Coordinates of C-alpha atoms in Angstrom, one line a residue:
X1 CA 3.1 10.3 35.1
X2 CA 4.3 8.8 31.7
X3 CA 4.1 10.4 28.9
X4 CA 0.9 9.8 26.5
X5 CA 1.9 7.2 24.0
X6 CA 2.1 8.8 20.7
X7 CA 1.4 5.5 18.6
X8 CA -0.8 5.6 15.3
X9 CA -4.1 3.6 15.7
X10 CA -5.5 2.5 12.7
X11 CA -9.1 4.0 11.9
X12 CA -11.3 1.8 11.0
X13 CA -13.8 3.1 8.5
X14 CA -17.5 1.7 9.6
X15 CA -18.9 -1.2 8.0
X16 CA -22.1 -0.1 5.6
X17 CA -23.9 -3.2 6.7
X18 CA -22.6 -4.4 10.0
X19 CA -25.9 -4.8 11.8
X20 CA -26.6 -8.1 12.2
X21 CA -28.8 -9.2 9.1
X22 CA -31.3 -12.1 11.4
X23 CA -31.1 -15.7 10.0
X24 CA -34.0 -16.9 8.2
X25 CA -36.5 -19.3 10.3
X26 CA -35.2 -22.2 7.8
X27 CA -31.4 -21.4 8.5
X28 CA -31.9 -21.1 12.5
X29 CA -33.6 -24.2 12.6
X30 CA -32.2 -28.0 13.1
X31 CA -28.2 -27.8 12.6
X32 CA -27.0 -30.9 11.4
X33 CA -25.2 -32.9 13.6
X34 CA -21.2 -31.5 13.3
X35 CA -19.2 -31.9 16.3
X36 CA -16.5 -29.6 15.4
X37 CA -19.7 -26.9 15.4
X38 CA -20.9 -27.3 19.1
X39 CA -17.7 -27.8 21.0
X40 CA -17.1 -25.6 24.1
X41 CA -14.6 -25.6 26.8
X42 CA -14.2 -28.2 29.5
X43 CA -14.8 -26.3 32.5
X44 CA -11.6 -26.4 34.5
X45 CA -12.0 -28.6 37.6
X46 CA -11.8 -27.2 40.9
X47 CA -11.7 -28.8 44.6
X48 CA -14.4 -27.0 47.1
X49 CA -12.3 -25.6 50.0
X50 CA -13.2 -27.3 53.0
X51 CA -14.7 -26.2 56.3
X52 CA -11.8 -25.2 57.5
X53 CA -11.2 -23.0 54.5
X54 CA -8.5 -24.5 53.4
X55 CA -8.3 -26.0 49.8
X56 CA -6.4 -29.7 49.1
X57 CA -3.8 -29.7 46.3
X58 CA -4.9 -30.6 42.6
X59 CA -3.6 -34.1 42.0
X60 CA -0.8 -34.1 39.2
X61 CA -1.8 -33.8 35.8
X62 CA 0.1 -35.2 33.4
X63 CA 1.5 -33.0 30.6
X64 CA -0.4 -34.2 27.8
X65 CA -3.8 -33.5 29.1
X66 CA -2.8 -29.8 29.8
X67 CA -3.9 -28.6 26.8
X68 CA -8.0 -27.8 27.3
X69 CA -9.8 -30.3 24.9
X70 CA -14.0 -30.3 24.3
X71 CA -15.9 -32.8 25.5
X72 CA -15.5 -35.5 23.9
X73 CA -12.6 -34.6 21.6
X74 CA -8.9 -36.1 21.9
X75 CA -5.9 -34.4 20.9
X76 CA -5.2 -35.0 16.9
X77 CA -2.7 -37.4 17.2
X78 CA -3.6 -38.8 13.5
X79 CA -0.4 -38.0 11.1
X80 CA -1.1 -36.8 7.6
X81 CA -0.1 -38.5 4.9
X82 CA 3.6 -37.5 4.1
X83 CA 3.8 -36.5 0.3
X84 CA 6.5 -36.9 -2.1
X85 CA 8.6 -33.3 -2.1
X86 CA 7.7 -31.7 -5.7
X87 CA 10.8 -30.1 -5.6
X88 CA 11.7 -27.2 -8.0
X89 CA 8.8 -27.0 -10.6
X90 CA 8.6 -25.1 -13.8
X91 CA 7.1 -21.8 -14.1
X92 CA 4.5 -22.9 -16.7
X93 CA 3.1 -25.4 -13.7
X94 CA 2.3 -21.6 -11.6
X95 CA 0.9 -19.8 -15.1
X96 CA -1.6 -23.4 -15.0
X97 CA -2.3 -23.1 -11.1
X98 CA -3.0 -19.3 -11.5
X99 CA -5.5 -19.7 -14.8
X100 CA -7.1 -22.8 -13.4
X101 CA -7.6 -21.0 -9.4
X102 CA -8.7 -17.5 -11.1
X103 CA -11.3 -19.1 -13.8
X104 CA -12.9 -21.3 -9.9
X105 CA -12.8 -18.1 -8.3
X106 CA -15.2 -16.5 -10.8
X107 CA -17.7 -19.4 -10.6
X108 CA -17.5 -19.5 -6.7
X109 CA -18.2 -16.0 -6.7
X110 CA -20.8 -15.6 -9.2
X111 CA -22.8 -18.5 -7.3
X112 CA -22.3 -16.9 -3.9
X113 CA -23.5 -13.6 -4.9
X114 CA -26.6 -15.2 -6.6
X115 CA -27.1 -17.5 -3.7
X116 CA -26.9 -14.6 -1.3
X117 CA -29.5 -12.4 -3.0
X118 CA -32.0 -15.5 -3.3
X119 CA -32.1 -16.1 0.4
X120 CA -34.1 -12.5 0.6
X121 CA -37.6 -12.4 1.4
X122 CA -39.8 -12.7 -1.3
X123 CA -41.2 -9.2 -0.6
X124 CA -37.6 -7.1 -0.8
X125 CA -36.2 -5.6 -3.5
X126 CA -32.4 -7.2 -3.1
X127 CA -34.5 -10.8 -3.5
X128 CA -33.6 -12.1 -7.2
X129 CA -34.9 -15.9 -7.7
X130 CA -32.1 -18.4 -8.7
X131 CA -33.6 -19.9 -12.2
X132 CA -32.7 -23.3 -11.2
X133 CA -33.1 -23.9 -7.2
X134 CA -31.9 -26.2 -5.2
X135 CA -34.6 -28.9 -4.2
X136 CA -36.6 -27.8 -1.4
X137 CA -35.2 -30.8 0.9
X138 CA -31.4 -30.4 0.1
X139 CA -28.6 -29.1 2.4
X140 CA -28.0 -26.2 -1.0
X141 CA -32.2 -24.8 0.1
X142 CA -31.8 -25.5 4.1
X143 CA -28.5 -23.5 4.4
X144 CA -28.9 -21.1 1.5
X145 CA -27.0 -18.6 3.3
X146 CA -24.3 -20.2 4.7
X147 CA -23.8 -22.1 1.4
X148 CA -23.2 -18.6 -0.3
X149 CA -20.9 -17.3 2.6
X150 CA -19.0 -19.7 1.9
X151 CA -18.7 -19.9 -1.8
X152 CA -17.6 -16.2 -1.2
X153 CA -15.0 -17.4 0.9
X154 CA -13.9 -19.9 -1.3
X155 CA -13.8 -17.6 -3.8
X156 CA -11.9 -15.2 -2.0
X157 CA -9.1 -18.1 -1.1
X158 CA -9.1 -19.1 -4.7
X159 CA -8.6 -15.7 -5.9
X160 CA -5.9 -14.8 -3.4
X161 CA -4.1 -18.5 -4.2
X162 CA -4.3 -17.5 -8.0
X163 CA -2.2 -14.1 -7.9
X164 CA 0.2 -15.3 -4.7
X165 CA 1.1 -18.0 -7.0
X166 CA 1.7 -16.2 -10.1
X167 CA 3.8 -14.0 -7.6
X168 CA 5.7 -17.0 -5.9
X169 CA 7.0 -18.4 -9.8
X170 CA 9.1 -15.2 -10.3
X171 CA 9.7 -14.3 -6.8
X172 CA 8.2 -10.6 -7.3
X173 CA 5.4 -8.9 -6.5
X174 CA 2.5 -7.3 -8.3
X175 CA 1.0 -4.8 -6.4
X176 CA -1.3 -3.7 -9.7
X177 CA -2.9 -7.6 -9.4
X178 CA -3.2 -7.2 -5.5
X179 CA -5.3 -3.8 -6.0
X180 CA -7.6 -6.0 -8.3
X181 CA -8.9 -8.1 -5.1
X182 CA -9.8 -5.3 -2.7
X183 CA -13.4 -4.5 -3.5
X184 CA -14.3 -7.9 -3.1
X185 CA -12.4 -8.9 -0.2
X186 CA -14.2 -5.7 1.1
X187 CA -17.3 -7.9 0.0
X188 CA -17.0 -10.8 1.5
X189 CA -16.0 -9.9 4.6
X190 CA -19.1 -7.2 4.9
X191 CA -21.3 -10.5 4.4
X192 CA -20.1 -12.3 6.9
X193 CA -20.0 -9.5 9.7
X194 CA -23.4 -8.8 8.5
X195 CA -24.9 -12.6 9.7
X196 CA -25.7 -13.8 13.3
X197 CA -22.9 -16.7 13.2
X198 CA -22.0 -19.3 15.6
X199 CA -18.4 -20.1 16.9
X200 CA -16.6 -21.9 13.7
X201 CA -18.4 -20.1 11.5
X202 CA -16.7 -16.8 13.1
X203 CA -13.3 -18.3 12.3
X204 CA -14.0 -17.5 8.9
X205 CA -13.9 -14.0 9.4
X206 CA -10.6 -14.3 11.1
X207 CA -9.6 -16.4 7.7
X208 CA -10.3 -12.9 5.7
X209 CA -8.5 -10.9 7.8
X210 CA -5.6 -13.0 7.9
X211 CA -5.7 -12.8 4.3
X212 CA -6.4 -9.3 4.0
X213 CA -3.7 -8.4 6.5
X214 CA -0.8 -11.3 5.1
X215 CA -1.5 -9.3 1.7
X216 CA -0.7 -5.8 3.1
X217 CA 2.5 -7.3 4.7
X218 CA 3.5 -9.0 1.4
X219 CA 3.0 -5.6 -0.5
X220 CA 4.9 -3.8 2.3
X221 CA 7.8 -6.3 2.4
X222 CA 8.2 -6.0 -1.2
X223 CA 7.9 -2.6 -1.7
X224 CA 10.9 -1.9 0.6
X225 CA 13.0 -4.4 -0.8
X226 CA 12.9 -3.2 -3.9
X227 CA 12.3 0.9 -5.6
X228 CA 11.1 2.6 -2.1
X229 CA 14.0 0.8 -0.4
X230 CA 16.9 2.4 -3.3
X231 CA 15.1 5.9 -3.2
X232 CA 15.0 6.2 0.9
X233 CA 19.2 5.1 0.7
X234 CA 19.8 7.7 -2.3
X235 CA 17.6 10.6 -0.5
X236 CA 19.4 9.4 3.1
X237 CA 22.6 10.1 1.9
X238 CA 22.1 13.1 0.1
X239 CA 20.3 14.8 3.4
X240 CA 23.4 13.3 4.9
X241 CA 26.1 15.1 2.2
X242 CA 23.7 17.9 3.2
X243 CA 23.8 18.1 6.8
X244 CA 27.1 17.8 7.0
X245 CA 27.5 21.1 4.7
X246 CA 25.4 23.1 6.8
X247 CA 27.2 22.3 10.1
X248 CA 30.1 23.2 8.2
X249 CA 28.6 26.4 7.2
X250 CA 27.3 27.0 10.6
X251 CA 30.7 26.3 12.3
X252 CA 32.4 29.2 10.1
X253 CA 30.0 31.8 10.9
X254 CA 30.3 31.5 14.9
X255 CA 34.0 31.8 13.7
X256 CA 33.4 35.0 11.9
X257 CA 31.1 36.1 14.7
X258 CA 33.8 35.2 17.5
X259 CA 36.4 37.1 15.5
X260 CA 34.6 40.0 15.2
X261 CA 33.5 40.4 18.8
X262 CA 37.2 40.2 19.6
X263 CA 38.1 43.4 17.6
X264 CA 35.0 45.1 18.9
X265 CA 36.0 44.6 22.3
X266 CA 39.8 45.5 21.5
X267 CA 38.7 49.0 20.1
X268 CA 36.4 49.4 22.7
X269 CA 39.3 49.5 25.5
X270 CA 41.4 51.8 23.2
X271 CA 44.7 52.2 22.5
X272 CA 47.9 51.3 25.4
X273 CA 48.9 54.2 28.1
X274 CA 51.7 56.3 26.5
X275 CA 54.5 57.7 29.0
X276 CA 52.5 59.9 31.9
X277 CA 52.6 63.5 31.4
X278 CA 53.9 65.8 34.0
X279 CA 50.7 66.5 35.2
X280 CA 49.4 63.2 35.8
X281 CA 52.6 62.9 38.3
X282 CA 51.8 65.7 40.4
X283 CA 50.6 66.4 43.6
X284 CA 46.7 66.2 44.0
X285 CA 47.0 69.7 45.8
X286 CA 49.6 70.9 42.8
X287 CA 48.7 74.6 41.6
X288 CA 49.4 73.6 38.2
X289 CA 46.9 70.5 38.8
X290 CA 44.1 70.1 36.2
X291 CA 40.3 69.4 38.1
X292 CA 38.8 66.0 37.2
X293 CA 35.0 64.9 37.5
X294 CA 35.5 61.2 37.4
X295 CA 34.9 59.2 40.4
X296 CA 37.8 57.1 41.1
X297 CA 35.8 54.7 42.6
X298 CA 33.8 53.5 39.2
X299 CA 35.8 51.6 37.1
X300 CA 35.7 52.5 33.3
X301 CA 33.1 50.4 31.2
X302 CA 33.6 49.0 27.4
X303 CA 30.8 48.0 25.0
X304 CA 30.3 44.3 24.7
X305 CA 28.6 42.0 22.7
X306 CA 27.5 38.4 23.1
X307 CA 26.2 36.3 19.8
X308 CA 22.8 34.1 20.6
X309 CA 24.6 31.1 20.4
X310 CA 26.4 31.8 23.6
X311 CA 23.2 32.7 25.4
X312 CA 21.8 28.9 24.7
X313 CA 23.4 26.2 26.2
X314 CA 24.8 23.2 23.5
X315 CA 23.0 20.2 22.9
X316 CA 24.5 17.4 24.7
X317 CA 24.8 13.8 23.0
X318 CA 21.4 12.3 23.2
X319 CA 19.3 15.8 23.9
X320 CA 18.8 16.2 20.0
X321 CA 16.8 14.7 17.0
X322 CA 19.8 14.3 15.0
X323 CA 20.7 10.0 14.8
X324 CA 22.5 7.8 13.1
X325 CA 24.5 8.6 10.0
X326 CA 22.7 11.9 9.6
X327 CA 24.7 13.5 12.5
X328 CA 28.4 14.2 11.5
X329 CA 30.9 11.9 13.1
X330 CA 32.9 14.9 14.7
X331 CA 29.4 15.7 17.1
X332 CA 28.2 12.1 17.9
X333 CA 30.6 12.3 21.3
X334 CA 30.4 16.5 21.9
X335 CA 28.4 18.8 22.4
X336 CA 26.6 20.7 19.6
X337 CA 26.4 24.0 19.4
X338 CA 22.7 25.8 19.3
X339 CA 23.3 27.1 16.1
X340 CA 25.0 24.7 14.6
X341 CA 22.0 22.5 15.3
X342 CA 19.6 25.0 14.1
X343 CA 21.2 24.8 11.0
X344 CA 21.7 21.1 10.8
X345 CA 17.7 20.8 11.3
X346 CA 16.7 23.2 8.9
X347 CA 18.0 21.0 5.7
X348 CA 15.9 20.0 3.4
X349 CA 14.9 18.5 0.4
X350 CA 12.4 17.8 -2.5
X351 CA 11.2 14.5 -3.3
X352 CA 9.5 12.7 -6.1
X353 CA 5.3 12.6 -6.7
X354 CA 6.2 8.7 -6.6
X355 CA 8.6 8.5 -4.2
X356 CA 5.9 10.2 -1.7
X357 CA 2.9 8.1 -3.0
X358 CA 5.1 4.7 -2.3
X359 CA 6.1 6.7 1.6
X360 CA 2.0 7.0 2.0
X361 CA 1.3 3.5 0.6
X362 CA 3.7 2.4 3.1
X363 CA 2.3 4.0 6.2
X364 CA -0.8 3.1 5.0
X365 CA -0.3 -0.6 4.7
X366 CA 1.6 -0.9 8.0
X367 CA -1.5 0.3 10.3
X368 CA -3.7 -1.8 7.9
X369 CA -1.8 -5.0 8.1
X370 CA -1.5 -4.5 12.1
X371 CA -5.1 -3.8 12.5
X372 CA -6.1 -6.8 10.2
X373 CA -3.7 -9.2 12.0
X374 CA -4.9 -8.2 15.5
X375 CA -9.1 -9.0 14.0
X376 CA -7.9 -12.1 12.9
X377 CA -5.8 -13.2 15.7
X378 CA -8.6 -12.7 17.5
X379 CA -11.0 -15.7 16.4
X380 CA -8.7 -17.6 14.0
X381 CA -6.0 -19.6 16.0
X382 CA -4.4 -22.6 16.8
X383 CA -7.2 -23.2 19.7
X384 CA -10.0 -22.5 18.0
X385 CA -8.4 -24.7 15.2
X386 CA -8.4 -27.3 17.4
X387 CA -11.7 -27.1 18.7
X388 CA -13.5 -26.0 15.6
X389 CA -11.2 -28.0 13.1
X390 CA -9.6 -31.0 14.8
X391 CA -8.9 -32.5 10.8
X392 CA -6.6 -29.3 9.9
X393 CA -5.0 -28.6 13.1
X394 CA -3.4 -32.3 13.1
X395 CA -2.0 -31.5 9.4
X396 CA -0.7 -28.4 10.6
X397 CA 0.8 -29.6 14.1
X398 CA 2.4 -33.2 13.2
X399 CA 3.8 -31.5 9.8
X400 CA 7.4 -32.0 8.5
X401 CA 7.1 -29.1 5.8
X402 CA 9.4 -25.8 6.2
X403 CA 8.1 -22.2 6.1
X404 CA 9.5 -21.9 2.5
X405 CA 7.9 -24.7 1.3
X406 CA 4.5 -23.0 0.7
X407 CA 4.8 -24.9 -3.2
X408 CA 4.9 -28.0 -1.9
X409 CA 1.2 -29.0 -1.2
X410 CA -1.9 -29.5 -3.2
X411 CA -4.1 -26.7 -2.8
X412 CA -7.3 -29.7 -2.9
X413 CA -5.5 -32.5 -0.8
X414 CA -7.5 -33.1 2.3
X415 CA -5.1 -35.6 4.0
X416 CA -1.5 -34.0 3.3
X417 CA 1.1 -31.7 5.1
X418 CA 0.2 -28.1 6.1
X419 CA 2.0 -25.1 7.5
X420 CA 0.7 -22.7 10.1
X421 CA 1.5 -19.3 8.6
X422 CA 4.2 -18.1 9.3
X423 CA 5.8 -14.1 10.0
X424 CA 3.7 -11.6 7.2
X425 CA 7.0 -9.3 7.9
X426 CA 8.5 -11.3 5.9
X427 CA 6.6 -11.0 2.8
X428 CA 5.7 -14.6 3.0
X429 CA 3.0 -17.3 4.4
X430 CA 0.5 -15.8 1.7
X431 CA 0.3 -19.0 0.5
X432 CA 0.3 -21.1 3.9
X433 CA -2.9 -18.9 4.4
X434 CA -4.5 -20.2 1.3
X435 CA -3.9 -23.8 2.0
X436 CA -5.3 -23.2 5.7
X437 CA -8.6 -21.5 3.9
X438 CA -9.1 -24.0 2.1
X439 CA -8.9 -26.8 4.4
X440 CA -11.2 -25.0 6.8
X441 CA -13.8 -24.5 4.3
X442 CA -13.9 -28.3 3.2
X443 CA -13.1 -29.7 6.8
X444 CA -16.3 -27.1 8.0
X445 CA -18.3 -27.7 4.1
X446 CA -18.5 -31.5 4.5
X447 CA -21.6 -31.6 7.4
X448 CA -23.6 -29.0 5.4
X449 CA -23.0 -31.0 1.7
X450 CA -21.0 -28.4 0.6
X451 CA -19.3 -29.4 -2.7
X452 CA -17.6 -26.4 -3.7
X453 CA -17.2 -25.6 -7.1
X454 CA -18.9 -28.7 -8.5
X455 CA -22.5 -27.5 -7.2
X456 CA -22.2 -23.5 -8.3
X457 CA -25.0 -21.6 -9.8
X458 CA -24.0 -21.8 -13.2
X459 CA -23.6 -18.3 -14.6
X460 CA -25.6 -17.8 -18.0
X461 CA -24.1 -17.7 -21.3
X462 CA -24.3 -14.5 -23.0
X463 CA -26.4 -16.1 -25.9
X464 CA -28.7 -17.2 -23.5
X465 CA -29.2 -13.7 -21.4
X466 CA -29.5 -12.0 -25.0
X467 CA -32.0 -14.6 -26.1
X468 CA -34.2 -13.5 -23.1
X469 CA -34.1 -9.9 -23.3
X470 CA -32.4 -9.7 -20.3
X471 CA -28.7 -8.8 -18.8
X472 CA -27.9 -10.2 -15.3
X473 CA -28.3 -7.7 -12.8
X474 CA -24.7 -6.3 -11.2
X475 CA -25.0 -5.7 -7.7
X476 CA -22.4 -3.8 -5.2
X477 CA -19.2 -5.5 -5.2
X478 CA -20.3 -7.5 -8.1
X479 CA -18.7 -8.2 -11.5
X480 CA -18.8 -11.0 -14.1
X481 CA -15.1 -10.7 -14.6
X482 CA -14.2 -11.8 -11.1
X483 CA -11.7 -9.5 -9.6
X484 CA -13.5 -6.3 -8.8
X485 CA -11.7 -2.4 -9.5
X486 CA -10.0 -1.2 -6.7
X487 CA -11.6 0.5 -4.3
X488 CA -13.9 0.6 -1.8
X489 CA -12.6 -1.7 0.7
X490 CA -13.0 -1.3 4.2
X491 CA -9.9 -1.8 5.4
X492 CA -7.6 0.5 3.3
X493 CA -6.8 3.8 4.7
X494 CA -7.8 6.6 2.7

């Protein structure tokens, strides 16, 4: 039978609020009319065998139409509109993009959180009023909830688009500005696996995954490119300096060790037969014969000694843990002696408090990313893009933009170029991501009224919560500044 597989699963630590919270009556009732909402599958036609049992052949379909499309939904054939290339743009342009995305996220997130905690019975004690509601009849009061969840979203994209970009101007990356966004990605994501949602709406939660996970690869990418990546070469080659020493070492000993059972076995068979005496020439039935007791049958017997080394067989190319440039070149076609192994295996060597914090991070962040990629794969993808989002998967598809060309389009264009994202090994697509968030979120906003940052809760001015006595309350996952401490998030390995 096979051997069990010995592959690292990622742990996910349980979400503190992942039982469904129920819609309220006013948010189950009367979805307006979006198409993209209530697609589902054309069932796949199939001919009734006959009587006889046999089945006639499916008439030719032609290649276009293999693709499964809703009812009622063709293809996006419509080409976006083809932008003029920005081409290389100063950094002080990213430093404006960063301030202006960081300063939207803060509003979009203190309006979601304030949203959210309004939509709360009356009677509960996580209900706090908004001061200025919506009017009763508006999309804002309807869809309370959903309007929130997706502020936090939006929030979320604006605050990942604000560091990648600040990142993508000097071709680096901050890992201390990345830590910033965890609690709140944590956040969001707990409120929307806390909600009954319906099929588009779900793609959202693949959306924060595929951000979470995109920023775990950029992190990891970066990281080995650049310290972790010089201080695994410098240890490498001094375990390899090292190695080779103590197979060196090793070698003379068993040489020692050979000599010395050589001169143990020469005394041991004593010195060479002098001339025979007389007596040994004589006649067995001689009078002046001297009586012997030996048998002549039993041969004489020396003391012998065998090292361990030659009681365990060598190590043949391919039996041993030893690869690469660790093993030295004169064993990588012969046989390697037990001991000499032994001693090659036992080297070791001490290593930096950073140097094994950056080794953990790394571990860390690779079965994060993988678990993250595999959610979000999951219920964000090019068909349920398709389906869910017809508007954004033609800009993505019929798109003339490269992979490295993540600069090129406007964050807030809702006609231009995208980019499905592309490999997170490579460090990259952070930004694709972003663009994709944010055209789902408007494309998905527009039947509900959603208008984004233009109709936020507007957060009070200190004057005016001092005026009243008051402070506004700071919930879990909460702060006025925006990005929230690290910590906390539920998809960071401890």
């Amino acid at each position: 039978s096979p051997a069990p597989s010995t592959k690292r699963k990622y742990d996910a630590p349980p979400d503190h609020d992942r039982s469904k919270r129920p819609r309220t009556a006013s948010l189950l009732q009367d979805r307006p009319p979006n198409p993209s909402n209530l697609r589902v599958p054309l069932p796949i036609p199939r001919n009734e065998p006959s009587e006889d049992g046999e089945v006639p052949e499916d008439p030719p379909v032609a290649s276009s139409s293999r693709i499964p499309v809703a009812p009622g939904i063709d293809i996006p054939n419509a080409v976006p509109i083809r932008r003029p290339r920005r081409g290389k743009i100063d950094t002080k342009h990213y430093d404006v993009l960063h301030d202006k995305y960081h300063q939207q996220g803060r509003l979009l997130k203190y309006s979601g959180d304030s949203r959210f905690w309004s939509t709360f019975a009356v009677g509960k004690k996580e209900y706090k009023p908004l001061a200025n509601p919506p009017p009763p009849n508006s999309m804002y009061h309807k869809y309370g909830g959903l309007i929130a969840r997706l502020e936090l979203v939006d929030a979320l994209v604006c605050f990942t688009y604000a560091i990648w970009i600040r990142d993508y101007a000097r071709k680096t990356c901050y890992r201390s500005s990345w830590y910033t966004i965890e609690a709140f990605l944590a956040w969001c994501k707990q409120k929307w696996l806390s909600e009954e949602v319906i099929d588009a709406e779900r793609s959202f939660i693949g959306l924060i995954y595929m951000i979470e996970g995109y920023i775990h690869a950029r992190k990891l990418a970066y990281l080995a490119e650049s310290q972790l990546g010089e201080d695994v070469a410098k240890l490498y080659e001094n375990m390899r300096v090292d190695v080779d020493q103590a197979a060196i070492k090793a070698e003379q000993a068993q040489l020692s060790t050979d000599l010395n059972l050589g001169l143990i076995t020469q005394k041991a068979q004593g010195t060479p037969p002098m001339l025979p005496s007389p007596a040994s020439i004589a006649p067995a039935n001689s009078a002046n014969s001297t009586p012997t007791t030996r048998d002549e049958g039993t041969p004489p017997t020396y003391p012998t000694a065998v090292s361990a080394s030659q009681q365990r067989p060598p190590l043949l190319p391919g039996q041993h843990p030893i690869r690469g440039k660790l093993l030295p070149q004169r064993y990588r076609e012969v046989p390697i002696p037990a001991d000499t192994m032994d001693a090659m295996l036992s080297v070791t060597s001490r290593v930096s408090l950073p140097f094994l914090q950056n080794i953990k991070e790394q571990v860390n962040g690779t079965t994060a990313a993988a678990h993250c990629l595999r959610e979000a794969q999951v219920t964000l993808n090019l068909t349920t893009l398709v389906r869910f989002f017809p508007t954004t998967f033609a800009r993505v598809i019929n798109t003339t933009l490269l992979p490295t060309e993540e600069h090129e389009p406007d964050i807030e264009d809702e006609e231009g170029e995208l980019y499905w994202p592309g490999q997170s090994i490579t460090g990259e697509g952070l930004g694709w991501v972003c663009l994709l968030g944010k055209a789902m979120i408007k494309e998905f906003g527009k039947a509900y009224g959603y208008k984004g940052v233009d109709s936020v809760v507007p957060k009070p001015n200190p004057e005016e919560a001092g005026s009243n006595g008051s402070h506004p309350q700071q919930r879990p996952g909460s702060t006025p500044q925006g990005y929230t401490p690290r910590g906390n998030s539920l998809t960071v390995p401890p």
